[in-house]
mmCIF file of C-alpha atoms in Angstrom:
data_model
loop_
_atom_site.group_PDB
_atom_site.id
_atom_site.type_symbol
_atom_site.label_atom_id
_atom_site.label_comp_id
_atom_site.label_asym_id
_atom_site.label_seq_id
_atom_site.Cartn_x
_atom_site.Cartn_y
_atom_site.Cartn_z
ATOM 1 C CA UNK A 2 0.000 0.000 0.000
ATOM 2 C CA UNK A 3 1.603 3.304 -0.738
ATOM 3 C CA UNK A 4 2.194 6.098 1.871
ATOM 4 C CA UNK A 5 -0.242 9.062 1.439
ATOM 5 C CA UNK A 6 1.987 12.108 0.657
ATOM 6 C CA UNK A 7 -0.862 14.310 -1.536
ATOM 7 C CA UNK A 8 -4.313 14.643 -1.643
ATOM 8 C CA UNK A 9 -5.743 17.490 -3.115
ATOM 9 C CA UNK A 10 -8.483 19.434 -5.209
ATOM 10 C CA UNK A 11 -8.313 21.305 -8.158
ATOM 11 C CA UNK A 12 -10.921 23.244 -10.194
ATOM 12 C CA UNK A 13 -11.338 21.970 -13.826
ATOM 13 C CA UNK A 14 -9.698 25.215 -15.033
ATOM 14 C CA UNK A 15 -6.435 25.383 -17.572
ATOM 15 C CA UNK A 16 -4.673 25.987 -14.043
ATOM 16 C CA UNK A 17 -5.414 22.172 -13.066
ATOM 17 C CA UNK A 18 -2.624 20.259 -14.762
ATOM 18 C CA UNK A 19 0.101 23.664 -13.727
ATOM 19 C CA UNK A 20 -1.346 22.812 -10.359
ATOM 20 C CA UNK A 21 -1.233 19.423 -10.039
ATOM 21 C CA UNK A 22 2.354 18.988 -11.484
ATOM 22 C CA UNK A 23 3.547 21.631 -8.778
ATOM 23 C CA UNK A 24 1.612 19.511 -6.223
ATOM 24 C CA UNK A 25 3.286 16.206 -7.871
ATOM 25 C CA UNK A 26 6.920 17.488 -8.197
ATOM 26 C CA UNK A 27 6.605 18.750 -4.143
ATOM 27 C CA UNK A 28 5.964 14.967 -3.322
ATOM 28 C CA UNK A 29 8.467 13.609 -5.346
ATOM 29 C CA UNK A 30 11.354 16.042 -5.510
ATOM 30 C CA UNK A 31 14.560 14.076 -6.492
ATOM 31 C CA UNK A 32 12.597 10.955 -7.303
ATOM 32 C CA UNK A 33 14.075 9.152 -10.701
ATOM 33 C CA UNK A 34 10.031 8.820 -11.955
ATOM 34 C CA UNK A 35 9.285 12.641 -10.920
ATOM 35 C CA UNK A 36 10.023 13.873 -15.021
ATOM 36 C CA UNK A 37 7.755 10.750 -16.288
ATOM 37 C CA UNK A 38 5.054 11.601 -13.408
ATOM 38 C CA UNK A 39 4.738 15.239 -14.473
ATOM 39 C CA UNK A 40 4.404 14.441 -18.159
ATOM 40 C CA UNK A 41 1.371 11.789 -16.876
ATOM 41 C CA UNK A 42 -0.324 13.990 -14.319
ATOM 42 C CA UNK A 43 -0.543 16.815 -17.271
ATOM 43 C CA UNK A 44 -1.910 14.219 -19.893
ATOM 44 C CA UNK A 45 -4.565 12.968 -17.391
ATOM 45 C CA UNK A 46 -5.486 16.088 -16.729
ATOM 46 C CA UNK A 47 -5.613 17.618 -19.762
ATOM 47 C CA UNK A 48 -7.719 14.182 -20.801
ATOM 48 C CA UNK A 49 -10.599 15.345 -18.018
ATOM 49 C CA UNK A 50 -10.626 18.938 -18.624
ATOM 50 C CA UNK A 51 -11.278 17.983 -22.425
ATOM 51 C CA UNK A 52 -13.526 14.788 -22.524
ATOM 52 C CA UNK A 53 -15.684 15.105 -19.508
ATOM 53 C CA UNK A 54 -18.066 17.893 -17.630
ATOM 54 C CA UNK A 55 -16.084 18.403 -14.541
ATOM 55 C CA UNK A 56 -15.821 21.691 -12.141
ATOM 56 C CA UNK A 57 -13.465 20.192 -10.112
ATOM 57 C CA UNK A 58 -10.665 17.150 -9.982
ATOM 58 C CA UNK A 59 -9.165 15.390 -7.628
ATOM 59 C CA UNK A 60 -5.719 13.786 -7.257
ATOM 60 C CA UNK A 61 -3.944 11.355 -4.604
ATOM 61 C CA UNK A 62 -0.157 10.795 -5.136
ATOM 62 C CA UNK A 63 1.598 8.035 -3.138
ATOM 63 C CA UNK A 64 5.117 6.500 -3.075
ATOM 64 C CA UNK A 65 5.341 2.762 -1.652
ATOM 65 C CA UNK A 66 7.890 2.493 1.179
ATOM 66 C CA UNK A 67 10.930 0.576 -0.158
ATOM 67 C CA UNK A 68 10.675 0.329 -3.651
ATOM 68 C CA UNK A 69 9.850 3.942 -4.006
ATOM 69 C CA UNK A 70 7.111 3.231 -6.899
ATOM 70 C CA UNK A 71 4.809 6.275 -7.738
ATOM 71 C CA UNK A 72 0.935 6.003 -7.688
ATOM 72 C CA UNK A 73 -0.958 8.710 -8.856
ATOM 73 C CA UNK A 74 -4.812 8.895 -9.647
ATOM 74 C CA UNK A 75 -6.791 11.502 -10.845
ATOM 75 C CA UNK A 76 -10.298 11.837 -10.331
ATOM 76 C CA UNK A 77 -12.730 13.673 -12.589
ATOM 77 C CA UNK A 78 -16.795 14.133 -11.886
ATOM 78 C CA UNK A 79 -18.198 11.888 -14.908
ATOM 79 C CA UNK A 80 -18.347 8.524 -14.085
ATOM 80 C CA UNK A 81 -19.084 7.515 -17.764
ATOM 81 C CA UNK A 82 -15.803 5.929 -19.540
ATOM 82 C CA UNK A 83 -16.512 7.050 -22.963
ATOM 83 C CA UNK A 84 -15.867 10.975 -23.557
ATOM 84 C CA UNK A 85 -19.070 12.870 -21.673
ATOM 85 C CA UNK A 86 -18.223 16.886 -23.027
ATOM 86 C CA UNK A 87 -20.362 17.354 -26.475
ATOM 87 C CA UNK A 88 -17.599 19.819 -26.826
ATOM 88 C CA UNK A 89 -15.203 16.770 -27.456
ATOM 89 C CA UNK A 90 -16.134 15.191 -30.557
ATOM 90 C CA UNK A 91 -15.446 16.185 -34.044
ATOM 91 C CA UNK A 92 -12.180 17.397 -35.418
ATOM 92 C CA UNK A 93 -10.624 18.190 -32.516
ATOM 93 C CA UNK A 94 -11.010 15.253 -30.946
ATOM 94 C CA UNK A 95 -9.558 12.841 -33.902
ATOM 95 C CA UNK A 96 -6.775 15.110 -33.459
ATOM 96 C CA UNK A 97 -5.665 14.552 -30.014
ATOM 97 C CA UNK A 98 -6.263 11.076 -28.281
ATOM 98 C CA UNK A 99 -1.947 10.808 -27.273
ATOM 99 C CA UNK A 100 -2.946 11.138 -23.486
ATOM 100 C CA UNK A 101 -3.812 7.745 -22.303
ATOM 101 C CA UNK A 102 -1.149 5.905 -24.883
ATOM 102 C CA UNK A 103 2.013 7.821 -23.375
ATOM 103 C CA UNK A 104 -0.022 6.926 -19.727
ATOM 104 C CA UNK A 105 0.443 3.337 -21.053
ATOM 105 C CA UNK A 106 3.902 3.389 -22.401
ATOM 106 C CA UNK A 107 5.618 4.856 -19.778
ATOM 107 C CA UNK A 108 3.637 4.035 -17.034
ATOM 108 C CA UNK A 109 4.245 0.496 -15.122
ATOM 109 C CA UNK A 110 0.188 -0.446 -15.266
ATOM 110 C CA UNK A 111 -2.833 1.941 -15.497
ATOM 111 C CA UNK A 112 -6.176 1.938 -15.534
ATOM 112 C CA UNK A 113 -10.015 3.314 -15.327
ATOM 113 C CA UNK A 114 -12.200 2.867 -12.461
ATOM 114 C CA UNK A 115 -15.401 4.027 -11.912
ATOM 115 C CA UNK A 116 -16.577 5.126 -8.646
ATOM 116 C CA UNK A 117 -20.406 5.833 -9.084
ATOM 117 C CA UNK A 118 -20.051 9.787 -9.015
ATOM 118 C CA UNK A 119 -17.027 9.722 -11.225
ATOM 119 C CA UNK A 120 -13.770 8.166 -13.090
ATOM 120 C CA UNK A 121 -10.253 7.367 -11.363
ATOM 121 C CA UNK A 122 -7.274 7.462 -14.131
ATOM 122 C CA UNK A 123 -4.560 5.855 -12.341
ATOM 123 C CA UNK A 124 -0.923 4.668 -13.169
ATOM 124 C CA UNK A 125 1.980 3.008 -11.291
ATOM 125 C CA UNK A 126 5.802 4.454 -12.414
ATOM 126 C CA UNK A 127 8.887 2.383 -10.857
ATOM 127 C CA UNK A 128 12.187 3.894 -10.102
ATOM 128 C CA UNK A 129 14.865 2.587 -13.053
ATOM 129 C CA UNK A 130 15.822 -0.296 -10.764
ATOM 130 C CA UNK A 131 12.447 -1.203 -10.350
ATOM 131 C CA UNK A 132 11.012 -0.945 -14.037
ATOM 132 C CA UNK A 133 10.239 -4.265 -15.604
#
């Protein structure tokens, strides 16, 4: 189980994913994963501010004692898994679509769950001597 080190809530603003990377880099200052996190944390939430209805996100960042493996999840208000802002489709949304493939290549595992009130995007990063 990882050790709690960040908790927090952002408005679904162009702010968030400035925001959350701050929040991330404070946790994980001189970390080996804290460059990979940041790039994840800004794709996740650039994902929810363009393919779902949010006001506001949450995100919980933990490191697991001893191995020093990275958890991060990001919580958005739509608990659909599909893309829930009308403003997302067309054009601009064949255009983009990069977020949750670089979440999967660089990331350990990932995933989607649903909570009933929302979505959880969440990833595991290992330290270089822990990647697989």
């Amino acid at each position: 189980m990882p050790a709690h080190l960040v908790d927090i809530t952002l408005p679904a603003t162009p702010e968030a994913a400035r925001s959350a990377r701050r929040a991330l880099s404070e946790a994980v200052a001189g970390s080996d994963v804290a460059d990979d996190a940041r790039l994840l944390v800004s794709e996740a939430v650039g994902n929810a501010l363009r393919h779902t209805v949010s006001t506001r996100l949450r995100m919980v960042v933990g490191v697991e004692a001893g191995t020093g493996r990275l958890l991060c999840a990001l919580r958005d208000d739509t608990p659909v898994l599909g893309p829930a802002n009308p403003a997302a489709t067309g054009c601009a949304r064949r255009e983009s679509g990069r977020g949750l493939g670089l979440i999967a290549a660089l990331s350990q595992s990932w995933g989607i769950a649903t909570d009933g009130a929302g979505k959880w995007v969440w990833f595991w990063l290992g330290s270089s001597a822990n990647r697989v």
